[in-house]
Structures are given as C-alpha cells and as structure tokens.
Coordinates of C-alpha atoms and ligand atoms in Angstrom, one line a residue:
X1 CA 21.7 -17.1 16.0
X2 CA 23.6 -14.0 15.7
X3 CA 27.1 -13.9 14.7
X4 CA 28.4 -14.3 18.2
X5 CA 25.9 -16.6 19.1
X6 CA 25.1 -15.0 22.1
X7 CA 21.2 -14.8 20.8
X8 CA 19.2 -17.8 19.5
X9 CA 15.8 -16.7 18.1
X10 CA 12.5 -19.2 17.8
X11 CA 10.0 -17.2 15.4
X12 CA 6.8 -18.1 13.8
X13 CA 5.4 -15.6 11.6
X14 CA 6.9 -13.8 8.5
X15 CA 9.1 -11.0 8.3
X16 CA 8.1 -9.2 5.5
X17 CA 10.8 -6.8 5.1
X18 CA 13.5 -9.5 6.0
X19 CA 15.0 -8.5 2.6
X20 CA 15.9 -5.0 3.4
X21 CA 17.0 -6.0 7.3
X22 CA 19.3 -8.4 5.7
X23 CA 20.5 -6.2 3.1
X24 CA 21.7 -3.6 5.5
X25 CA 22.8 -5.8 8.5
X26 CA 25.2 -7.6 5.7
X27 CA 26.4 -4.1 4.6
X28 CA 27.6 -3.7 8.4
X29 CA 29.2 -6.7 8.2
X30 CA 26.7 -8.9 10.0
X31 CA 27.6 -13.1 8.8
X32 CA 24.0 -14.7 7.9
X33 CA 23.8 -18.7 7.9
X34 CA 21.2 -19.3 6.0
X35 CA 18.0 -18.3 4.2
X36 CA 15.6 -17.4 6.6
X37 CA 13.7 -14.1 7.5
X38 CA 13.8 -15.3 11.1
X39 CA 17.8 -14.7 11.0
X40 CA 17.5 -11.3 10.5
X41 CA 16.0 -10.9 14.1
X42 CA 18.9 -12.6 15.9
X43 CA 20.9 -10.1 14.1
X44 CA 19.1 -7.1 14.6
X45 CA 19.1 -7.7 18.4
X46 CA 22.9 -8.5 18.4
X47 CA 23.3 -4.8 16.8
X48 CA 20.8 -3.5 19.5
X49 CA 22.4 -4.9 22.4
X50 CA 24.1 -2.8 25.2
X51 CA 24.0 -5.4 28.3
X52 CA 20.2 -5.5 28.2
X53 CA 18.2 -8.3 26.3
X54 CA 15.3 -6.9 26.9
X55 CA 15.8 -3.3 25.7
X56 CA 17.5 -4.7 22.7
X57 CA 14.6 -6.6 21.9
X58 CA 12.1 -3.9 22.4
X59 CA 14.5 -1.7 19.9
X60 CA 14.7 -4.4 17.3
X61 CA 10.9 -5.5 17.5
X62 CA 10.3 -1.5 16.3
X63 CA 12.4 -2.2 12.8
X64 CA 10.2 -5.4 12.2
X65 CA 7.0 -5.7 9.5
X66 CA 5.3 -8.9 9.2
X67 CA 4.3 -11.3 11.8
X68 CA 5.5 -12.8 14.4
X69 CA 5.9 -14.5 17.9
X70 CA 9.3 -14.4 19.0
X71 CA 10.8 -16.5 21.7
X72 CA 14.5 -15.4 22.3
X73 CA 17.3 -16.5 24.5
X74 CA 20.7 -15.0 25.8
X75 CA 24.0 -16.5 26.6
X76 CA 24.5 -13.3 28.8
X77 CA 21.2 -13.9 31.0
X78 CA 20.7 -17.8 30.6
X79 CA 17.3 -17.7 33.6
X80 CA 15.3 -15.8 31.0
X81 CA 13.5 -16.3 28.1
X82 CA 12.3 -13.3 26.1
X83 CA 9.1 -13.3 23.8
X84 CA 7.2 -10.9 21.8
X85 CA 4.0 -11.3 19.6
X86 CA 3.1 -9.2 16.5
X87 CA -0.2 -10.9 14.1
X88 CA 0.7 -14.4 15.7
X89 CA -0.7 -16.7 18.5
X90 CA 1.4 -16.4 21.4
X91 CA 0.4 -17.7 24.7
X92 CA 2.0 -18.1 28.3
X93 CA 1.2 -21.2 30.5
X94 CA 1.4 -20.7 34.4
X95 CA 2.6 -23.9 36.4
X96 CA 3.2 -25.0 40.0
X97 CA 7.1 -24.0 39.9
X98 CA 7.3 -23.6 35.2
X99 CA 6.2 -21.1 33.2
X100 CA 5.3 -22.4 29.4
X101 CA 5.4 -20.1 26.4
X102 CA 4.3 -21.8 23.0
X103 CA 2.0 -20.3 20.2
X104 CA -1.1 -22.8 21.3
X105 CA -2.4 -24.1 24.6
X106 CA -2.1 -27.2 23.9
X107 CA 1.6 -27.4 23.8
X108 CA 1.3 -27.5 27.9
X109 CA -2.2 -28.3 29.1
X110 CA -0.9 -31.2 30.2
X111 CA 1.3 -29.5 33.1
X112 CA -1.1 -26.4 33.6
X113 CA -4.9 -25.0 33.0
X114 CA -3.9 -21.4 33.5
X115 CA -2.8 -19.2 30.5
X116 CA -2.2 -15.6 30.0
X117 CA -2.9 -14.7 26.0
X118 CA -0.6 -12.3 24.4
X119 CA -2.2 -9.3 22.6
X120 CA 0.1 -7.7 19.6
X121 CA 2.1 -5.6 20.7
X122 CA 3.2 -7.4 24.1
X123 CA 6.7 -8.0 25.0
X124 CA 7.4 -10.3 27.8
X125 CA 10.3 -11.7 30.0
X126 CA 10.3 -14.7 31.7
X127 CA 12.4 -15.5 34.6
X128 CA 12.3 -17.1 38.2
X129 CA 10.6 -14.3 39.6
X130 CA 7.6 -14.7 37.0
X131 CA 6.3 -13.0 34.1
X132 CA 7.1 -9.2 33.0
X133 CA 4.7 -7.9 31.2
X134 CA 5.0 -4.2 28.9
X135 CA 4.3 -2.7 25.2
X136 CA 6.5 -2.3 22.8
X137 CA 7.6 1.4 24.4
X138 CA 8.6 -0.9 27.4
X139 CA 5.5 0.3 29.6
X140 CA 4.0 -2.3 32.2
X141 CA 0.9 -3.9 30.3
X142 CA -1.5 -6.6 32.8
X143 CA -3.1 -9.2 30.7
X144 CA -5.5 -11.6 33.0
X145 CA -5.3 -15.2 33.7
X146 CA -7.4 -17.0 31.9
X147 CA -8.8 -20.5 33.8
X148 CA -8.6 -22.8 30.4
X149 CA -11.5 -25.6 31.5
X150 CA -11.0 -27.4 28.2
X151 CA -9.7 -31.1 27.8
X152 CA -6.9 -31.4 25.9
X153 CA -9.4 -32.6 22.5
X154 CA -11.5 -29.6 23.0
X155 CA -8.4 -27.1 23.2
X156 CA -6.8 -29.0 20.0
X157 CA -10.1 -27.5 18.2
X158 CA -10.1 -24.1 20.6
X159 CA -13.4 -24.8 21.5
X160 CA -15.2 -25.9 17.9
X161 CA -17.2 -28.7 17.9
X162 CA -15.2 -30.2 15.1
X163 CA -12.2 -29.6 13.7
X164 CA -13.4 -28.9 10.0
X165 CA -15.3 -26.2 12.0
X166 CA -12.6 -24.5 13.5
X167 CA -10.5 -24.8 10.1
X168 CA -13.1 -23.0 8.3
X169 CA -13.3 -20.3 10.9
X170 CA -9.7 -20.3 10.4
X171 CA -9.3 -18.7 7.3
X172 CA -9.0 -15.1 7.6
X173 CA -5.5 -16.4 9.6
X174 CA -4.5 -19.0 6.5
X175 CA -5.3 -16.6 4.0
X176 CA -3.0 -13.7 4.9
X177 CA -0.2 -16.3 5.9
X178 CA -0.6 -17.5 2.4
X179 CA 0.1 -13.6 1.1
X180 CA 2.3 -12.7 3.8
X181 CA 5.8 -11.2 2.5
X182 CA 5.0 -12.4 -1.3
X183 CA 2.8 -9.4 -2.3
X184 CA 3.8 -6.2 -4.0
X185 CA 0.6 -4.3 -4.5
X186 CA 2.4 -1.3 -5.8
X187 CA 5.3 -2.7 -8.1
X188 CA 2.5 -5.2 -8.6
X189 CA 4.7 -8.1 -8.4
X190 CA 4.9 -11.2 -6.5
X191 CA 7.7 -13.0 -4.7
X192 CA 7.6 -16.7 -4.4
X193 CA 11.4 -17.6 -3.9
X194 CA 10.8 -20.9 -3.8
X195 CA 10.5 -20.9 -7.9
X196 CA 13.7 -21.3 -8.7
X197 CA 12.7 -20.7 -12.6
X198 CA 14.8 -17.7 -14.1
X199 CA 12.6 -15.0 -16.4
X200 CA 13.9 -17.0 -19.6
X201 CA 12.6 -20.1 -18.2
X202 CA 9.4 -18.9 -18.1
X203 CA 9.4 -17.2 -20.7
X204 CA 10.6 -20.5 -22.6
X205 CA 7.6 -22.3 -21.1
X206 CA 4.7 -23.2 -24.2
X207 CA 2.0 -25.3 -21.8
X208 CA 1.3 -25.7 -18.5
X209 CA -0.8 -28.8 -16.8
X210 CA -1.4 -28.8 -13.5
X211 CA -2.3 -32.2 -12.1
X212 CA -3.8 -32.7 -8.9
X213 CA -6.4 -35.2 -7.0
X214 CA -9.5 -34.4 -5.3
X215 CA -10.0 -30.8 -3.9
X216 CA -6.4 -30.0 -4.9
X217 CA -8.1 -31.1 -8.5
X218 CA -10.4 -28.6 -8.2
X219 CA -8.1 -25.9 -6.9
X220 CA -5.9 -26.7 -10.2
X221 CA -9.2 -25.6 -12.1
X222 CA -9.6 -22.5 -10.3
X223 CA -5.4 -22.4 -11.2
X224 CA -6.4 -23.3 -14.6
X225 CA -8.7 -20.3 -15.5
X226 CA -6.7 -17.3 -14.1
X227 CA -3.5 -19.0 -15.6
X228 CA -5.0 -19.0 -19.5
X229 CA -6.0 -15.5 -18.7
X230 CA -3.1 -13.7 -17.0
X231 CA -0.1 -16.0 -18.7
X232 CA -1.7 -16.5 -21.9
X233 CA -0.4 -20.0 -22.6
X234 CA -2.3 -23.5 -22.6
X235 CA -3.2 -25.1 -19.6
X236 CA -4.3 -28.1 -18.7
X237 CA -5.8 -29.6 -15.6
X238 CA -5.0 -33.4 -15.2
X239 CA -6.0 -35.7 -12.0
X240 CA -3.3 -38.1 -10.7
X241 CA -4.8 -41.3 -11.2
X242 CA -5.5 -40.7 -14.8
X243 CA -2.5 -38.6 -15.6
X244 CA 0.2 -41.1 -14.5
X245 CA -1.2 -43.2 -17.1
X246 CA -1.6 -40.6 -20.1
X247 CA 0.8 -40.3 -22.8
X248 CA 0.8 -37.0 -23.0
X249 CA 3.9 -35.2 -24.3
X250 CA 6.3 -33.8 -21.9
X251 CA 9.3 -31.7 -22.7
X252 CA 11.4 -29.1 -21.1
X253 CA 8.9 -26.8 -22.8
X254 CA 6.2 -27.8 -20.1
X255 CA 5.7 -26.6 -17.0
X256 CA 4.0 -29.1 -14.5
X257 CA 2.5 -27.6 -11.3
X258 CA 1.7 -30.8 -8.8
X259 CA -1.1 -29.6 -5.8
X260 CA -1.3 -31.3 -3.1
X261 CA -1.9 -30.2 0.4
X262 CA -0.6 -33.4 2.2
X263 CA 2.3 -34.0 -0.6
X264 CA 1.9 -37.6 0.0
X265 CA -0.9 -38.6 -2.1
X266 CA 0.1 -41.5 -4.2
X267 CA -1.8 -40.7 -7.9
X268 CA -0.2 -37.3 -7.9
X269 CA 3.5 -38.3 -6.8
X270 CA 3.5 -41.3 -9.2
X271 CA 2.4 -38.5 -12.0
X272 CA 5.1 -35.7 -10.8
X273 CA 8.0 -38.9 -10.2
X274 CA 7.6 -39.5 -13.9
X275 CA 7.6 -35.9 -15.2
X276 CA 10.5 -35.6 -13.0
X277 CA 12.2 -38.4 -14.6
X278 CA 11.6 -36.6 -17.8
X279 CA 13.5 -33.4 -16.9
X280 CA 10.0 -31.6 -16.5
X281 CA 10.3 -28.3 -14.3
X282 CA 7.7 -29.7 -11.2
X283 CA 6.4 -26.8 -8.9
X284 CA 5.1 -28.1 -5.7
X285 CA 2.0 -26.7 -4.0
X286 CA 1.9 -27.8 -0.7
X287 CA 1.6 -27.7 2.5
X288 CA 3.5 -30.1 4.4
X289 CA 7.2 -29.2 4.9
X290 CA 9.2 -31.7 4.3
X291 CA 6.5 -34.2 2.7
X292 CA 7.2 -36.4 -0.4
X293 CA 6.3 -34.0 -3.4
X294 CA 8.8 -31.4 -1.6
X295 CA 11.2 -34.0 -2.0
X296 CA 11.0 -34.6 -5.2
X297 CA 9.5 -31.7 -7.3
X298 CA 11.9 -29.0 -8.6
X299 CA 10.6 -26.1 -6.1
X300 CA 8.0 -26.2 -3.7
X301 CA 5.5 -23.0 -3.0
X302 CA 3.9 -23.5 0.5
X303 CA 0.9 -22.7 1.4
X304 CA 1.3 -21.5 5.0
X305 CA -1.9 -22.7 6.4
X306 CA -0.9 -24.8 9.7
X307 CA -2.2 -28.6 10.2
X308 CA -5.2 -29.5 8.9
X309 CA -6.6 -32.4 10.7
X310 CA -10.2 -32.7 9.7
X311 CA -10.2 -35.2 6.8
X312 CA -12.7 -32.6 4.2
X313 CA -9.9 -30.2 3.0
X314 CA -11.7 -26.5 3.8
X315 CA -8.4 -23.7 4.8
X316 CA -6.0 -25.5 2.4
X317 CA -8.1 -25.3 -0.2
X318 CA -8.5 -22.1 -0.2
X319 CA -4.7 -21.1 -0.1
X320 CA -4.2 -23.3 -2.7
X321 CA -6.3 -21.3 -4.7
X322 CA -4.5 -18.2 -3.7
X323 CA -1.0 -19.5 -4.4
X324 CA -2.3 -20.4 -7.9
X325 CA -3.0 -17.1 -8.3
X326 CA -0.2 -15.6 -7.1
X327 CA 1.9 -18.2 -9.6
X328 CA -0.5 -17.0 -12.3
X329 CA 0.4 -13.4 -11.4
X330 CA 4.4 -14.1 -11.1
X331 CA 4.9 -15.8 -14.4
X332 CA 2.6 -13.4 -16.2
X333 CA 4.2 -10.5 -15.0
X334 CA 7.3 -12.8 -16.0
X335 CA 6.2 -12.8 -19.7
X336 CA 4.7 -10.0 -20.0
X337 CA 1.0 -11.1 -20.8
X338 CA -0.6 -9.1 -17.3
X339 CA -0.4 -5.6 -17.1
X340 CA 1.2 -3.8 -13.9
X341 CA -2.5 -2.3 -13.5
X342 CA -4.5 -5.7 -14.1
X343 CA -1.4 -7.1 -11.4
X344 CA -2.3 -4.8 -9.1
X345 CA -5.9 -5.4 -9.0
X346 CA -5.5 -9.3 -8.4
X347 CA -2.8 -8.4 -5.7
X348 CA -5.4 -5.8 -4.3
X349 CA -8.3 -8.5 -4.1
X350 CA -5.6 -11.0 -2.8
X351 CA -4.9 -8.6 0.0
X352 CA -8.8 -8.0 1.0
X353 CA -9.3 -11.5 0.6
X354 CA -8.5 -12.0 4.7
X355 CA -10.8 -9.2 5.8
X356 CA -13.8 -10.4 3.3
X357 CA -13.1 -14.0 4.5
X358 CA -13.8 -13.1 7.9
X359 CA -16.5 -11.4 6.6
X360 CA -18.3 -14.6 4.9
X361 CA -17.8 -16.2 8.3
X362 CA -20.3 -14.1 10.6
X363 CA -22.5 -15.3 8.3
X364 CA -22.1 -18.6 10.2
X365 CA -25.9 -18.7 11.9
X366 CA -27.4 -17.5 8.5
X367 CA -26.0 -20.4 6.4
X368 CA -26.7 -22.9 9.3
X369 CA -30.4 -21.7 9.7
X370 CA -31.0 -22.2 5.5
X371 CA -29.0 -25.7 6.0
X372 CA -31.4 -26.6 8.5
X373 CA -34.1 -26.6 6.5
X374 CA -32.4 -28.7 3.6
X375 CA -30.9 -31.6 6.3
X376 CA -33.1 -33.6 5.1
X377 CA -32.7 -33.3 1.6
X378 CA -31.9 -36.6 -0.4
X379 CA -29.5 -34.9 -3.3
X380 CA -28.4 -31.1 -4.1
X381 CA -27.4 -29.9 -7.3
X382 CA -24.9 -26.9 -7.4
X383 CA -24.2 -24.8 -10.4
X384 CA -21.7 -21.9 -11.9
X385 CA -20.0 -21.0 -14.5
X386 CA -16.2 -20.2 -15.0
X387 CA -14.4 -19.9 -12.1
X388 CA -17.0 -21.0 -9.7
X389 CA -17.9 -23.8 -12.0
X390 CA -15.1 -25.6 -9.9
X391 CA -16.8 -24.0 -7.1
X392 CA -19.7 -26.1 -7.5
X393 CA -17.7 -29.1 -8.3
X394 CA -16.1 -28.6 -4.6
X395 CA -18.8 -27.7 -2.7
X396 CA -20.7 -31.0 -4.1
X397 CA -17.7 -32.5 -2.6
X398 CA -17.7 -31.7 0.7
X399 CA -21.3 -32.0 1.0
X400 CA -21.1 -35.7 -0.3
X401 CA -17.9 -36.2 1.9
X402 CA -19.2 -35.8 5.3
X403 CA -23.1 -35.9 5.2
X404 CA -22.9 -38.7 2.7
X405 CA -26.0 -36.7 0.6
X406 CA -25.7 -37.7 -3.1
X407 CA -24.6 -34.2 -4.6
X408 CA -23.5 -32.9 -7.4
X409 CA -21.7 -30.3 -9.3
X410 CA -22.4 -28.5 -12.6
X411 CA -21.0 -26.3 -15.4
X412 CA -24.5 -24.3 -15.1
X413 CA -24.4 -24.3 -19.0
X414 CA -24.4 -28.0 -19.3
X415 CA -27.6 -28.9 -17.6
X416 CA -30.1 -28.3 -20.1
X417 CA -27.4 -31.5 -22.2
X418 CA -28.7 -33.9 -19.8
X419 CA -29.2 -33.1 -15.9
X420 CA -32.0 -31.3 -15.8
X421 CA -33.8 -34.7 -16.3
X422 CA -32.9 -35.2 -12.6
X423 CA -34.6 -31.9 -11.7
X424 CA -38.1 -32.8 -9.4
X425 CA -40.2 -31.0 -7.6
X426 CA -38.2 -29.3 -4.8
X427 CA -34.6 -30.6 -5.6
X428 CA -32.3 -27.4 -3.6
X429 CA -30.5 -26.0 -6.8
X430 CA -27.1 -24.1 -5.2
X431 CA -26.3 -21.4 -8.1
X432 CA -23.4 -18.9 -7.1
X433 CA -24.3 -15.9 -8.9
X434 CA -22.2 -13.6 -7.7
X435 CA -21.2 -10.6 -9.6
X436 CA -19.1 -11.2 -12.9
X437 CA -19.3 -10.9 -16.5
X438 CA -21.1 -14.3 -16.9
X439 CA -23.7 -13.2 -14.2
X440 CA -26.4 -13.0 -16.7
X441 CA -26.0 -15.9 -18.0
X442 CA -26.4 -17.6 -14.7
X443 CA -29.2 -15.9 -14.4
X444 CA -30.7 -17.8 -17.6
X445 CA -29.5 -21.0 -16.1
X446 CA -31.3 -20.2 -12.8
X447 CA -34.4 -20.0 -14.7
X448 CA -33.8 -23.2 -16.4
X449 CA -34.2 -24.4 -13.2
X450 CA -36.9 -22.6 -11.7
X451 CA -39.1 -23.8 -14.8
X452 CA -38.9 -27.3 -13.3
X453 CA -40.3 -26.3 -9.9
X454 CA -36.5 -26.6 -8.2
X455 CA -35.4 -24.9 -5.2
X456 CA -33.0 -22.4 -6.1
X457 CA -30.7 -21.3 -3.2
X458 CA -28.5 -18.6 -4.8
X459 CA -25.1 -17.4 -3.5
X460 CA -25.1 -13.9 -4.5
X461 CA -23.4 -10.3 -3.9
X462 CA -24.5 -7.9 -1.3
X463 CA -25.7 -5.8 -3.5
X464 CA -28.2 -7.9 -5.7
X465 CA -31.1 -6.5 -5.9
X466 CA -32.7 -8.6 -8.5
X467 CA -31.7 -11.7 -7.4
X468 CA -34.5 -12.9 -5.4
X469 CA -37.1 -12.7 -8.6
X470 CA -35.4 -15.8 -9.6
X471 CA -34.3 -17.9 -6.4
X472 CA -35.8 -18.7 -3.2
X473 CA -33.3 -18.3 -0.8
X474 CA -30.1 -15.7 -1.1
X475 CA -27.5 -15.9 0.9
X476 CA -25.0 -12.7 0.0
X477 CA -21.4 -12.2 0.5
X478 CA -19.7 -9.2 0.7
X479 CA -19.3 -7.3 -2.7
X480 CA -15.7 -8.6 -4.5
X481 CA -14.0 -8.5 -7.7
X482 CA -14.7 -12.2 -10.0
X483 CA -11.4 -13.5 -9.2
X484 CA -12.1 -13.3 -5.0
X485 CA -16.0 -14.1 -4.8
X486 CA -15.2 -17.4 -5.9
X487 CA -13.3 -18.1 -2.9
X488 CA -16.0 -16.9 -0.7
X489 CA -18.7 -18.8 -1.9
X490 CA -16.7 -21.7 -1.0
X491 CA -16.3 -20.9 2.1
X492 CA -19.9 -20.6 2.1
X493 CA -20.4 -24.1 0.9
X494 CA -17.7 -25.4 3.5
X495 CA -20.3 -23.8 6.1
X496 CA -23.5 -25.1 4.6
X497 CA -21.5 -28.8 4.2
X498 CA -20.7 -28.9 7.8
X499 CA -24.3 -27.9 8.8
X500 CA -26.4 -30.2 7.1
X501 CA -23.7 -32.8 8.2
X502 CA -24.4 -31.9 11.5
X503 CA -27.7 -31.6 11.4
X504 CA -27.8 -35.1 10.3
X505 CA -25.2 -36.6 13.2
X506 CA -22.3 -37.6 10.9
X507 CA -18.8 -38.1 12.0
X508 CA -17.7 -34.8 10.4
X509 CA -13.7 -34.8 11.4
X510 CA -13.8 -39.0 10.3
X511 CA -16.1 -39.6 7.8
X512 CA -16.6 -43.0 6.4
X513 CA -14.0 -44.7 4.1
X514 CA -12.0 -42.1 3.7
X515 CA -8.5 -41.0 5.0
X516 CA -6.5 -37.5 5.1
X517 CA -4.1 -38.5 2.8
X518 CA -4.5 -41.1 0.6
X519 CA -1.1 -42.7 0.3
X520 CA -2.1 -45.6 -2.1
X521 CA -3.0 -45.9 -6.2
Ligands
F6R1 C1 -11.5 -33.6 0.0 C2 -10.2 -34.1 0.2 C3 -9.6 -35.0 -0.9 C4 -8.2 -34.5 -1.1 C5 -7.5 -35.5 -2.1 C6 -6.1 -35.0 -2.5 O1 -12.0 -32.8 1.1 O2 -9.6 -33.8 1.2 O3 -10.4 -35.0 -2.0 O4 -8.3 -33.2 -1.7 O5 -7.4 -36.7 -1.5 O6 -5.4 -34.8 -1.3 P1 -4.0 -33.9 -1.3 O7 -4.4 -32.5 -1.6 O8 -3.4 -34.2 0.0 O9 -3.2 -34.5 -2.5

C-alpha cells in the first residue's frame, strides 16, 4: 500500500530499478513498510494521483524497468480493479456476470472458458461495465477473445503433453527471472540481497562445500567449477546422505552453500541443520518460499522459476546453475580474485543465456527425430569434460529417470580406466563437444570411442565444421562462451530424455518409485 492506503498493489514480476524509485520516493518523504520492489509501485501511483487511478497508473507504469503484472485497487473507486502487464503473464477471464484477472488460466477455468491475453504494454480497467482496454499512452487497444477448449489438466500444462515438457519449454521465462534485477553488466557486479554476508565475511571465508542431492548435486558441480575459478578458494561438492555423516571439519571459516529446489529434502536439511548447529554461514538455493532449508539456513537465494510439478527436475536445474554463478561472480568480485572485465563477460553470457535458451528449444523436432531412432536403445553412455562433465552426469539422469534406460554418465577422460569395456557394437555415445579449451581433448575421447564401433551422437557448436569426421550424428547449439554452452546442452539432453521416454510410453510427469521431493533419509 501507499502511505495513505488508498492504493493496494498485487505485482508479480521484478522491479529492477526498485532501488532508485525507493531512494527518491523516501527523499520526498514517502513511509515504506517493508522490503519489497513491489512497494515502490503503490507509492509511485500515490505521487501520481490527481482523482484518476487510471491516469496515475499509466504515469507510474512509464517510470517502471523490470517485469511485471500489476493488479491495483483504489479506496477512491472501490468497483474497479486496475491491471497492467510488462514481461509477465497476465490474463483476463470473461464470466456470465465476473470478470477474472490472474497471471494463468487456470486460476478461473472453473467459472469461465473465455480469456482475453494481455500483450506488454496493455493497461486495463475493470469495472461493471466490462473491460477497458489501451497502451501505455492511454490509447484504446482491442485484444480478441480467445475460446480456451482445454480441461483444466491440459491448461495446467498450457497445452504440453506433459508437464516436464512444458517446463523445459519454459526456460527462456526461468532463466531471465533468475537474472532479473541482480545483474550489473557494466559495474560488473551482482546483487543477491538475500546474502546477508558483509565483504569481510567473505573475504574471511578459506573453503566452500556445497552439499546437495540428486540434480541439485550436480548443479553444485557445475557451482563447484566456476567457484575454484572466479573465488579462488577450495570447494567441495558433498551429497546429503553422505555428508550428514562425514566428519569433516566445519568452522566459521567455511562457507556451506545447501541446493535444493524443493528445500525439503531430508539428506540435505539433516546436513545444513548440523552445520547450522555449528555456527556455519548456510546459503540456501532454493526455490520454494518459505520451505524448510529457508527456515533454517542463514540466507536464502531464490531461484525464481515458478512450480515445478513434473517429478525430473529440468527449469530448476538450470537456474540453479545460474544462481551458482552469479554467487560465484558476487563473492569473487567480493575478494577480489575476478576481474571487472572477466565479471562482465560471465554477466554478459548470463544475460544472453534467455535468448540462446530459447534458441536450443526450436530445435525441439530435430532432437526428437535423432531420439527416435535411439528409443530402442538398451543403455547410453554420455561423456564431457569439465563443466559439462556434470552435464553428462545429469543428462544420464533424466534419461534413466523417466525412460528407465540404464544410462550413464562420464568424465570423458576416465573411460579408457575402465568403461570402455562396456563399449559394443552400436552403444549411442552422447559427447558434448561444444566449444571450450578442453575441446580437443574431447575430441581424442570421441575417438576412443569410435575405435570400438560406438555410436557417437555429439552435442556440438554451430559452427563445427569438423565435428562430423568423428561422430555420427551432431546436433548444434547456438555458438556461446564455455561457461553458458553447458547449460544448453542440458537442455538438450532434457529434450532428448523426454523423447525417448515418450517414444517408449513411460509415465514421464510420475515415473516409477520416485517422488518430487524426497522428504525421508
Ligand atoms: C532429478 C530429481 C532429483 C532431485 C533430488 C534433490 O530429476 O529431481 O534427483 O534433484 O531428489 O531434490 P531437491 O533439489 O528438491 O533437493
């Protein structure tokens, strides 16, 4: 609300330059309650207002940067409700004698089937006599009515088969909400509030473990890497179940970072209740509000990417990746171990990581037609090196998860100690070669493999042009630094997971014997 409370503001979103509003609203003597960017919007229209909501609406949407759909209400006209939608789902439902405004059509499919879909840009006011519709100048817009003939499950998954589908498709959407308001490409800094550790705290820090379960485990790896590069300390990756058992020393020296996108898994809160207990700084990446590691780990980073529902983890993974990098980025900028230009660069990448997501995804029917031809395949083996050695590790999960296909994952330098005695005739070999500075060494692995008659399916970069002397099958992803390609070659994986678990009729939102979060030891 605004100081009168005369506005009351629902947002979802981010205001980016919240800081600056809330600076100079304060200056002019504007009272803020609490910590949110949303606030400032309350305020802002307060200041704008001159008897009209709406006008004061339009005036404040124009000082906003960031994301956002707005629902707004006014003491002074109590029969109206006014919205407006910038880089976030806004939609309007059309009943018998109600109008619905939520940010998803589900919220009211029960009561109607008709729905008008904000654009950005779109302000409306809804009253008795219906829905007004203009731009942010205040000039008439018409949007249609769009006839929604899903049921209720089908318009939970917007029309995706499966839910792990639609989460995928998803990411460009979790990935920016994951960056949004914490990126500073040209100071090349990052802001995650939520870290309540002062510059001498981290500077104080000696060690680092991450511990983690599952996905999140390999998340922690990716974490792992970019940390012992940009913060130049130890780091170690440790998963729950074995960590809450270690003896491993703990002091107010070490940093723990817990990830976990349901913040209820039992192995990694047992782990992070015992650090805890030892005065251990915990950082919390999650992405449950509220959940039981945000309860009781020192500060909690989350990762923004709306429910997840099918039980392989696909968006969250992914923006748990990203807020590792942005921690990496923050305490090494913190201690002085990343430059302001190698900062910049990671933020850079971080920033086209949306675009180049979206980017991976149209090539949807490519990576189905080359799953197709593997659905019948009784094991995969999937190889990298460095960062997309955890990669690997993850898309052998998935693939194991939900199509129930033996599959593994590989440091490509450690097959010739052992697993290339599984290697037959045929066996699809998954390499992500993708530009970096270990590329040629890949390379060598890849012809390890070829040597024993695999099939090598190789995740490369656009512009490869050798690639296909060693492999069968390329897929190629858009052209990105080492630190981002990593993150779209899982996405590829996530796609060619689903696919041959499709092609081979498994339960792909419930797969066998296992739950979303796993709550027990
Ligand atoms: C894999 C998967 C699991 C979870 C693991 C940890 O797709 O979902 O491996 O990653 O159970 O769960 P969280 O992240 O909730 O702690």
């Amino acid at each position: 609300m605004d100081c009168m409370g005369k506005f009351a503001v629902v947002h979802n979103g981010i205001i980016e330059n919240y800081r600056e509003l809330k600076d100079s609203l304060i200056e002019r003597g504007h009272k803020f309650v609490s910590e949110t960017d949303t606030e400032v919007v309350s305020h802002l229209i307060e200041e704008e207002y001159r008897g009209d909501t709406c006008r004061a609406l339009l005036n404040a949407v124009k000082k906003l940067r960031g994301s956002y759909a707005l629902a707004i209400i006014s003491q002074d006209e109590p029969d109206k409700v006014f919205a407006a939608r910038m880089e976030s789902p806004m939609v309007l439902g059309i009943g018998e004698s109600q109008l619905f405004l939520a940010s998803d059509v589900t919220a009211f499919l029960k009561y109607t089937r008709k729905a008008i879909f904000l654009e950005d840009g779109d302000v409306a006011v809804l009253s008795r006599d219906g829905i007004d519709l203009m731009d942010f100048e205040g000039k008439k817009v018409f949007r249609d009515v769009k006839a929604i003939d899903w049921d209720i499950e089908a318009a939970e998954k917007a029309g995706y088969e499966h839910f792990m589908l639609k989460e995928i498709h998803e990411q460009p959407q979790s990935l920016k909400a994951a960056i949004a308001g914490r990126l500073d490409e040209f100071k090349g800094t990052v802001t995650l509030k939520e870290v309540s550790l002062t510059e001498d705290e981290m500077r104080n820090i000696d060690r680092i473990v991450i511990i983690a379960c599952g996905t999140s485990y390999h998340a922690g790896m990716m974490g792992r890497y970019v940390m012992e590069e940009l913060v130049g300390l130890p780091v170690s990756v440790e998963i729950g179940s074995e960590f809450r058992y270690s003896h491993a020393r703990l002091d107010d020296k070490t940093l723990i970072i817990a990830i976990s996108q349901s913040g209820e898994t039992a192995d990694t809160l047992a782990a992070v209740k015992e650090a805890v207990r030892r005065g251990v700084h915990v950082i919390a990446v999650t992405n449950v509000v509220g959940s039981t590691l945000s309860r009781e780990a020192t500060d909690t980073v989350y990762m923004m990417s709306g429910p997840e529902i099918g039980v392989a983890a696909t968006k969250t993974f992914t923006a748990q990746v990203v807020v590792m990098y942005m921690l990496a980025i923050m305490l090494g900028c913190a201690r002085n171990t990343i430059s302001a230009d190698k900062a910049s660069k990671v933020i850079r990448a971080l920033k086209s990581l949306p675009q180049k997501a979206q980017q991976v995804l149209e090539l949807d029917a490519d990576i189905r037609e080359v799953a197709s031809r593997f659905r019948d395949s009784a094991s995969f083996f999937l190889v990298g090196r460095h960062l997309n050695y955890p990669v690997a590790l993850e898309g052998a999960l998935k693939i194991k998860e939900i199509s129930y296909v033996m599959s593994e994952g590989f440091a490509a330098g450690e097959l010739k100690h052992g697993p290339l005695a599984l290697l037959a005739n045929g066996t699809p070999v998954i390499a992500i070669a993708t530009d970096s500075e270990l590329y040629d060494k890949v390379v060598s692995n890849i012809r390890e493999v070829k040597a024993r008659d695999a099939t090598v399916i190789a995740i490369a970069s656009e512009s490869n042009k050798t690639i296909d002397q060693v492999s069968d099958i390329v897929i190629r992803v858009p052209d990105a630094c080492e630190y981002i390609s990593p993150i779209m070659s899982s996405i590829v994986l996530q796609l060619f997971a689903y696919y041959i678990a499709l092609g081979r009729g498994c339960p792909i939102d419930r797969p066998r014997n296992l739950a979303k979060s796993v709550t027990v030891e």
